[in-house]
mmCIF file of C-alpha atoms and ligand atoms in Angstrom:
data_model
loop_
_atom_site.group_PDB
_atom_site.id
_atom_site.type_symbol
_atom_site.label_atom_id
_atom_site.label_comp_id
_atom_site.label_asym_id
_atom_site.label_seq_id
_atom_site.Cartn_x
_atom_site.Cartn_y
_atom_site.Cartn_z
ATOM 1 C CA UNK A 4 -64.934 -25.200 6.593
ATOM 2 C CA UNK A 5 -64.059 -21.699 7.631
ATOM 3 C CA UNK A 6 -60.813 -20.678 5.911
ATOM 4 C CA UNK A 7 -58.716 -17.828 7.287
ATOM 5 C CA UNK A 8 -55.805 -16.728 5.086
ATOM 6 C CA UNK A 9 -53.166 -14.602 6.775
ATOM 7 C CA UNK A 10 -49.998 -12.941 5.535
ATOM 8 C CA UNK A 11 -47.481 -14.983 7.456
ATOM 9 C CA UNK A 12 -46.747 -17.503 10.190
ATOM 10 C CA UNK A 13 -47.006 -14.992 13.042
ATOM 11 C CA UNK A 14 -50.452 -13.859 11.949
ATOM 12 C CA UNK A 15 -51.603 -17.434 11.442
ATOM 13 C CA UNK A 16 -50.424 -18.234 14.976
ATOM 14 C CA UNK A 17 -52.348 -15.238 16.287
ATOM 15 C CA UNK A 18 -55.584 -16.200 14.502
ATOM 16 C CA UNK A 19 -55.281 -19.742 15.823
ATOM 17 C CA UNK A 20 -54.635 -18.383 19.304
ATOM 18 C CA UNK A 21 -57.862 -16.336 19.168
ATOM 19 C CA UNK A 22 -59.826 -19.511 18.431
ATOM 20 C CA UNK A 23 -58.070 -21.476 21.181
ATOM 21 C CA UNK A 24 -58.441 -18.724 23.772
ATOM 22 C CA UNK A 25 -62.104 -18.320 22.842
ATOM 23 C CA UNK A 26 -62.726 -21.965 23.710
ATOM 24 C CA UNK A 27 -60.833 -21.838 27.035
ATOM 25 C CA UNK A 28 -62.395 -18.559 28.189
ATOM 26 C CA UNK A 29 -65.893 -19.784 27.384
ATOM 27 C CA UNK A 30 -65.268 -23.132 29.072
ATOM 28 C CA UNK A 31 -62.494 -23.123 31.708
ATOM 29 C CA UNK A 32 -62.675 -26.919 31.961
ATOM 30 C CA UNK A 33 -62.384 -27.362 28.196
ATOM 31 C CA UNK A 34 -60.924 -30.530 26.742
ATOM 32 C CA UNK A 35 -58.192 -29.679 24.259
ATOM 33 C CA UNK A 36 -56.863 -32.003 21.586
ATOM 34 C CA UNK A 37 -53.262 -30.963 21.046
ATOM 35 C CA UNK A 38 -50.694 -31.412 18.313
ATOM 36 C CA UNK A 39 -46.942 -31.368 17.866
ATOM 37 C CA UNK A 40 -44.723 -30.327 14.971
ATOM 38 C CA UNK A 41 -43.236 -26.935 14.199
ATOM 39 C CA UNK A 42 -46.572 -25.459 13.118
ATOM 40 C CA UNK A 43 -48.242 -25.013 16.540
ATOM 41 C CA UNK A 44 -45.160 -23.513 18.203
ATOM 42 C CA UNK A 45 -46.294 -19.918 17.552
ATOM 43 C CA UNK A 46 -49.751 -20.664 18.930
ATOM 44 C CA UNK A 47 -48.238 -22.292 22.027
ATOM 45 C CA UNK A 48 -46.003 -19.250 22.551
ATOM 46 C CA UNK A 49 -49.070 -17.001 22.398
ATOM 47 C CA UNK A 50 -50.926 -19.214 24.885
ATOM 48 C CA UNK A 51 -48.033 -19.049 27.358
ATOM 49 C CA UNK A 52 -47.655 -15.273 26.994
ATOM 50 C CA UNK A 53 -51.390 -14.789 27.446
ATOM 51 C CA UNK A 54 -51.396 -17.036 30.514
ATOM 52 C CA UNK A 55 -48.544 -15.048 32.066
ATOM 53 C CA UNK A 56 -49.808 -11.585 31.117
ATOM 54 C CA UNK A 57 -53.588 -11.976 31.338
ATOM 55 C CA UNK A 58 -53.921 -14.893 33.720
ATOM 56 C CA UNK A 59 -55.920 -17.129 31.388
ATOM 57 C CA UNK A 60 -55.974 -20.300 33.429
ATOM 58 C CA UNK A 61 -55.629 -23.907 32.298
ATOM 59 C CA UNK A 62 -55.910 -25.429 35.766
ATOM 60 C CA UNK A 63 -59.201 -27.118 34.901
ATOM 61 C CA UNK A 64 -58.299 -27.903 31.300
ATOM 62 C CA UNK A 65 -57.797 -31.501 30.197
ATOM 63 C CA UNK A 66 -55.646 -32.331 27.179
ATOM 64 C CA UNK A 67 -55.228 -35.281 24.844
ATOM 65 C CA UNK A 68 -52.401 -35.315 22.336
ATOM 66 C CA UNK A 69 -52.768 -36.717 18.877
ATOM 67 C CA UNK A 70 -49.789 -38.973 18.546
ATOM 68 C CA UNK A 71 -46.391 -40.184 19.697
ATOM 69 C CA UNK A 72 -43.459 -42.023 18.170
ATOM 70 C CA UNK A 73 -43.130 -45.719 18.961
ATOM 71 C CA UNK A 74 -39.826 -46.734 20.470
ATOM 72 C CA UNK A 75 -38.680 -43.446 21.972
ATOM 73 C CA UNK A 76 -38.661 -43.297 25.772
ATOM 74 C CA UNK A 77 -40.832 -40.491 27.073
ATOM 75 C CA UNK A 78 -37.779 -38.569 28.236
ATOM 76 C CA UNK A 79 -36.140 -38.702 24.785
ATOM 77 C CA UNK A 80 -35.543 -35.168 23.552
ATOM 78 C CA UNK A 81 -37.663 -35.754 20.435
ATOM 79 C CA UNK A 82 -40.556 -37.594 22.049
ATOM 80 C CA UNK A 83 -43.822 -35.734 21.743
ATOM 81 C CA UNK A 84 -44.143 -36.071 25.519
ATOM 82 C CA UNK A 85 -40.968 -33.982 25.890
ATOM 83 C CA UNK A 86 -42.075 -31.615 23.122
ATOM 84 C CA UNK A 87 -45.380 -30.849 24.828
ATOM 85 C CA UNK A 88 -43.860 -30.340 28.260
ATOM 86 C CA UNK A 89 -41.075 -28.135 26.900
ATOM 87 C CA UNK A 90 -43.130 -26.041 24.496
ATOM 88 C CA UNK A 91 -46.475 -25.731 26.251
ATOM 89 C CA UNK A 92 -47.268 -27.453 29.521
ATOM 90 C CA UNK A 93 -44.292 -26.030 31.456
ATOM 91 C CA UNK A 94 -45.503 -22.508 30.637
ATOM 92 C CA UNK A 95 -49.110 -23.030 31.747
ATOM 93 C CA UNK A 96 -50.857 -23.950 34.975
ATOM 94 C CA UNK A 97 -52.295 -27.122 33.448
ATOM 95 C CA UNK A 98 -52.126 -30.052 35.906
ATOM 96 C CA UNK A 99 -49.921 -32.997 35.013
ATOM 97 C CA UNK A 100 -52.728 -35.421 35.879
ATOM 98 C CA UNK A 101 -54.943 -33.736 33.279
ATOM 99 C CA UNK A 102 -52.425 -34.191 30.489
ATOM 100 C CA UNK A 103 -52.678 -37.264 28.252
ATOM 101 C CA UNK A 104 -50.429 -38.498 25.475
ATOM 102 C CA UNK A 105 -50.714 -41.859 23.749
ATOM 103 C CA UNK A 106 -47.868 -44.256 24.451
ATOM 104 C CA UNK A 107 -46.914 -47.767 23.478
ATOM 105 C CA UNK A 108 -47.043 -50.096 20.510
ATOM 106 C CA UNK A 109 -49.770 -52.643 21.156
ATOM 107 C CA UNK A 110 -53.483 -52.822 20.425
ATOM 108 C CA UNK A 111 -54.039 -52.715 24.204
ATOM 109 C CA UNK A 112 -52.155 -49.397 24.392
ATOM 110 C CA UNK A 113 -54.352 -48.006 21.604
ATOM 111 C CA UNK A 114 -57.570 -49.241 23.210
ATOM 112 C CA UNK A 115 -56.491 -47.814 26.584
ATOM 113 C CA UNK A 116 -56.061 -44.370 25.011
ATOM 114 C CA UNK A 117 -59.480 -44.522 23.357
ATOM 115 C CA UNK A 118 -60.943 -45.605 26.687
ATOM 116 C CA UNK A 119 -59.286 -42.710 28.513
ATOM 117 C CA UNK A 120 -60.888 -40.346 26.000
ATOM 118 C CA UNK A 121 -64.334 -41.939 26.340
ATOM 119 C CA UNK A 122 -65.220 -39.965 29.454
ATOM 120 C CA UNK A 123 -64.464 -36.679 27.690
ATOM 121 C CA UNK A 124 -65.592 -34.820 24.656
ATOM 122 C CA UNK A 125 -62.853 -32.839 22.943
ATOM 123 C CA UNK A 126 -63.948 -29.207 22.609
ATOM 124 C CA UNK A 127 -61.296 -28.237 20.104
ATOM 125 C CA UNK A 128 -58.850 -30.476 18.298
ATOM 126 C CA UNK A 129 -55.747 -28.711 17.058
ATOM 127 C CA UNK A 130 -54.131 -30.134 13.925
ATOM 128 C CA UNK A 131 -51.187 -29.498 11.678
ATOM 129 C CA UNK A 132 -50.972 -31.223 8.321
ATOM 130 C CA UNK A 133 -48.220 -33.316 6.814
ATOM 131 C CA UNK A 134 -46.858 -32.543 3.377
ATOM 132 C CA UNK A 135 -48.628 -35.713 2.226
ATOM 133 C CA UNK A 136 -51.940 -34.662 3.803
ATOM 134 C CA UNK A 137 -51.580 -36.666 7.010
ATOM 135 C CA UNK A 138 -53.275 -35.517 10.208
ATOM 136 C CA UNK A 139 -51.889 -36.815 13.449
ATOM 137 C CA UNK A 140 -49.902 -39.690 11.965
ATOM 138 C CA UNK A 141 -52.782 -40.931 9.821
ATOM 139 C CA UNK A 142 -50.884 -41.509 6.615
ATOM 140 C CA UNK A 143 -52.519 -41.622 3.148
ATOM 141 C CA UNK A 144 -54.534 -44.828 2.783
ATOM 142 C CA UNK A 145 -55.763 -44.830 6.395
ATOM 143 C CA UNK A 146 -59.502 -45.629 6.474
ATOM 144 C CA UNK A 147 -61.533 -42.761 7.922
ATOM 145 C CA UNK A 148 -63.068 -45.258 10.365
ATOM 146 C CA UNK A 149 -59.837 -45.947 12.264
ATOM 147 C CA UNK A 150 -59.595 -45.090 15.953
ATOM 148 C CA UNK A 151 -56.268 -44.937 17.864
ATOM 149 C CA UNK A 152 -53.846 -47.301 16.147
ATOM 150 C CA UNK A 153 -50.213 -48.051 15.362
ATOM 151 C CA UNK A 154 -48.959 -46.828 11.997
ATOM 152 C CA UNK A 155 -45.888 -47.397 9.904
ATOM 153 C CA UNK A 156 -44.605 -43.967 8.922
ATOM 154 C CA UNK A 157 -44.213 -43.215 5.255
ATOM 155 C CA UNK A 158 -40.845 -42.327 3.774
ATOM 156 C CA UNK A 159 -41.918 -38.708 3.118
ATOM 157 C CA UNK A 160 -42.973 -38.241 6.754
ATOM 158 C CA UNK A 161 -39.682 -39.664 8.020
ATOM 159 C CA UNK A 162 -37.702 -37.475 5.615
ATOM 160 C CA UNK A 163 -39.753 -34.417 6.699
ATOM 161 C CA UNK A 164 -39.110 -35.188 10.369
ATOM 162 C CA UNK A 165 -35.419 -36.060 9.982
ATOM 163 C CA UNK A 166 -34.639 -32.395 10.706
ATOM 164 C CA UNK A 167 -35.397 -33.130 14.357
ATOM 165 C CA UNK A 168 -33.067 -36.164 14.343
ATOM 166 C CA UNK A 169 -29.722 -34.682 13.193
ATOM 167 C CA UNK A 170 -31.039 -34.841 9.597
ATOM 168 C CA UNK A 171 -30.501 -38.595 9.816
ATOM 169 C CA UNK A 172 -33.529 -40.571 8.617
ATOM 170 C CA UNK A 173 -32.142 -43.698 10.303
ATOM 171 C CA UNK A 174 -32.754 -42.074 13.682
ATOM 172 C CA UNK A 175 -36.408 -41.288 12.866
ATOM 173 C CA UNK A 176 -38.716 -43.924 14.342
ATOM 174 C CA UNK A 177 -40.450 -46.154 11.797
ATOM 175 C CA UNK A 178 -43.756 -46.401 13.683
ATOM 176 C CA UNK A 179 -46.061 -44.196 15.690
ATOM 177 C CA UNK A 180 -49.223 -44.432 17.786
ATOM 178 C CA UNK A 181 -51.894 -41.997 16.671
ATOM 179 C CA UNK A 182 -55.497 -41.053 17.236
ATOM 180 C CA UNK A 183 -57.406 -42.263 14.196
ATOM 181 C CA UNK A 184 -59.444 -40.092 11.891
ATOM 182 C CA UNK A 185 -62.641 -41.336 13.556
ATOM 183 C CA UNK A 186 -61.199 -40.211 16.910
ATOM 184 C CA UNK A 187 -60.334 -36.783 15.504
ATOM 185 C CA UNK A 188 -63.756 -36.386 13.872
ATOM 186 C CA UNK A 189 -65.477 -36.763 17.274
ATOM 187 C CA UNK A 190 -64.093 -33.386 18.411
ATOM 188 C CA UNK A 191 -66.698 -30.638 18.571
ATOM 189 C CA UNK A 192 -64.425 -28.224 16.747
ATOM 190 C CA UNK A 193 -61.284 -28.703 14.665
ATOM 191 C CA UNK A 194 -58.604 -26.038 14.304
ATOM 192 C CA UNK A 195 -56.051 -26.803 11.597
ATOM 193 C CA UNK A 196 -53.029 -24.597 10.956
ATOM 194 C CA UNK A 197 -50.914 -24.888 7.816
ATOM 195 C CA UNK A 198 -48.154 -22.545 6.757
ATOM 196 C CA UNK A 199 -45.463 -22.591 4.113
ATOM 197 C CA UNK A 200 -45.361 -23.538 0.467
ATOM 198 C CA UNK A 201 -44.546 -27.190 1.164
ATOM 199 C CA UNK A 202 -48.091 -27.559 2.565
ATOM 200 C CA UNK A 203 -49.847 -25.962 -0.445
ATOM 201 C CA UNK A 204 -50.607 -29.221 -2.301
ATOM 202 C CA UNK A 205 -51.896 -30.933 0.848
ATOM 203 C CA UNK A 206 -54.040 -27.884 1.686
ATOM 204 C CA UNK A 207 -55.489 -27.897 -1.825
ATOM 205 C CA UNK A 208 -56.340 -31.615 -1.608
ATOM 206 C CA UNK A 209 -57.846 -31.144 1.859
ATOM 207 C CA UNK A 210 -60.143 -28.303 0.831
ATOM 208 C CA UNK A 211 -60.779 -28.630 -2.904
ATOM 209 C CA UNK A 212 -60.221 -32.328 -3.519
ATOM 210 C CA UNK A 213 -62.771 -35.117 -3.134
ATOM 211 C CA UNK A 214 -62.756 -36.611 0.373
ATOM 212 C CA UNK A 215 -60.469 -39.596 -0.135
ATOM 213 C CA UNK A 216 -58.092 -41.681 1.948
ATOM 214 C CA UNK A 217 -55.330 -40.463 -0.373
ATOM 215 C CA UNK A 218 -55.503 -37.189 1.580
ATOM 216 C CA UNK A 219 -56.398 -38.000 5.202
ATOM 217 C CA UNK A 220 -57.112 -34.320 5.970
ATOM 218 C CA UNK A 221 -59.881 -34.315 3.330
ATOM 219 C CA UNK A 222 -61.985 -36.259 5.860
ATOM 220 C CA UNK A 223 -62.448 -32.905 7.594
ATOM 221 C CA UNK A 224 -64.789 -31.826 4.790
ATOM 222 C CA UNK A 225 -67.342 -34.019 6.568
ATOM 223 C CA UNK A 226 -66.890 -32.286 9.935
ATOM 224 C CA UNK A 227 -69.443 -29.600 10.860
ATOM 225 C CA UNK A 228 -67.067 -27.119 12.547
ATOM 226 C CA UNK A 229 -63.579 -26.762 11.081
ATOM 227 C CA UNK A 230 -61.454 -23.618 11.124
ATOM 228 C CA UNK A 231 -58.440 -23.733 8.796
ATOM 229 C CA UNK A 232 -55.822 -21.046 9.386
ATOM 230 C CA UNK A 233 -53.332 -20.595 6.548
ATOM 231 C CA UNK A 234 -50.614 -18.243 5.490
ATOM 232 C CA UNK A 235 -50.473 -17.003 1.894
ATOM 233 C CA UNK A 236 -47.940 -19.630 0.877
ATOM 234 C CA UNK A 237 -50.006 -22.578 2.136
ATOM 235 C CA UNK A 238 -53.102 -21.065 0.488
ATOM 236 C CA UNK A 239 -51.325 -20.369 -2.805
ATOM 237 C CA UNK A 240 -52.894 -23.261 -4.742
ATOM 238 C CA UNK A 241 -56.489 -22.702 -3.626
HETATM 239 C C1 GLP B 330 -45.884 -34.486 12.138
HETATM 240 C C2 GLP B 330 -46.989 -34.728 13.191
HETATM 241 C C3 GLP B 330 -48.267 -34.076 12.802
HETATM 242 C C4 GLP B 330 -47.933 -32.709 12.275
HETATM 243 C C5 GLP B 330 -47.243 -32.819 10.949
HETATM 244 C C6 GLP B 330 -46.679 -31.516 10.406
HETATM 245 O O1 GLP B 330 -45.266 -35.619 11.673
HETATM 246 N N1 GLP B 330 -47.265 -36.090 13.526
HETATM 247 O O2 GLP B 330 -49.154 -34.034 13.898
HETATM 248 O O3 GLP B 330 -49.101 -31.950 12.093
HETATM 249 O O4 GLP B 330 -46.299 -33.861 10.953
HETATM 250 O O5 GLP B 330 -45.547 -31.121 11.078
HETATM 251 P P1 GLP B 330 -44.963 -29.657 10.999
HETATM 252 O O6 GLP B 330 -45.932 -28.778 11.711
HETATM 253 O O7 GLP B 330 -43.642 -29.730 11.671
HETATM 254 O O8 GLP B 330 -44.862 -29.315 9.546
#
């Protein structure tokens, strides 16, 4: 794992942007694995600015998102479909037909997403990390062998995400569809961003702990090309 520790969120977003831009410039038809959450927002802002100012083009880029809530219509304001269109896709020249997000709640929906990914090889998979060490929505206990599947969200994850749902946990969906850890591990490169003190324990377990299902992100220790971008707070327990 290559670990980059920066002073703050803005710098972490900039370091992550350099990695992402490097991939897209080298390979204009790159396949990007994308993530939601508050963490990648700074990176996405940098990508949009760079596209507008320097003309970096995404017209041949293909994207696959990590996860989506079960039970929210795609046009719900907190669906990850809406999040991605609002915070990234609308600011780039990426083509709608090249954008993929998982959707649904059945095994068939999961298998269809895996099948859609089969024809591609993800060049860089962007990840955030949950306070409990989850990646995508792979909660602690998820076998590393899982592919796209339906998960029941843990209490901590729903509490963490309640801030997007009027701080009302009852509005937070109970289930999600997510790429599995085996799906994530197929990416050629992984770029994980973590900032803030509430990620410090998860970051420690990911990097210094034994690879164990108790910390899903620790699976990344077995991946040959991982860049972890942290701020000082998230790196404080290393
Ligand atoms: C969410 C998402 C993850 C994300 C993580 C951290 O629940 N499913 O993909 O990385 O939790 O979110 P945030 O960046 O808002 O802290």
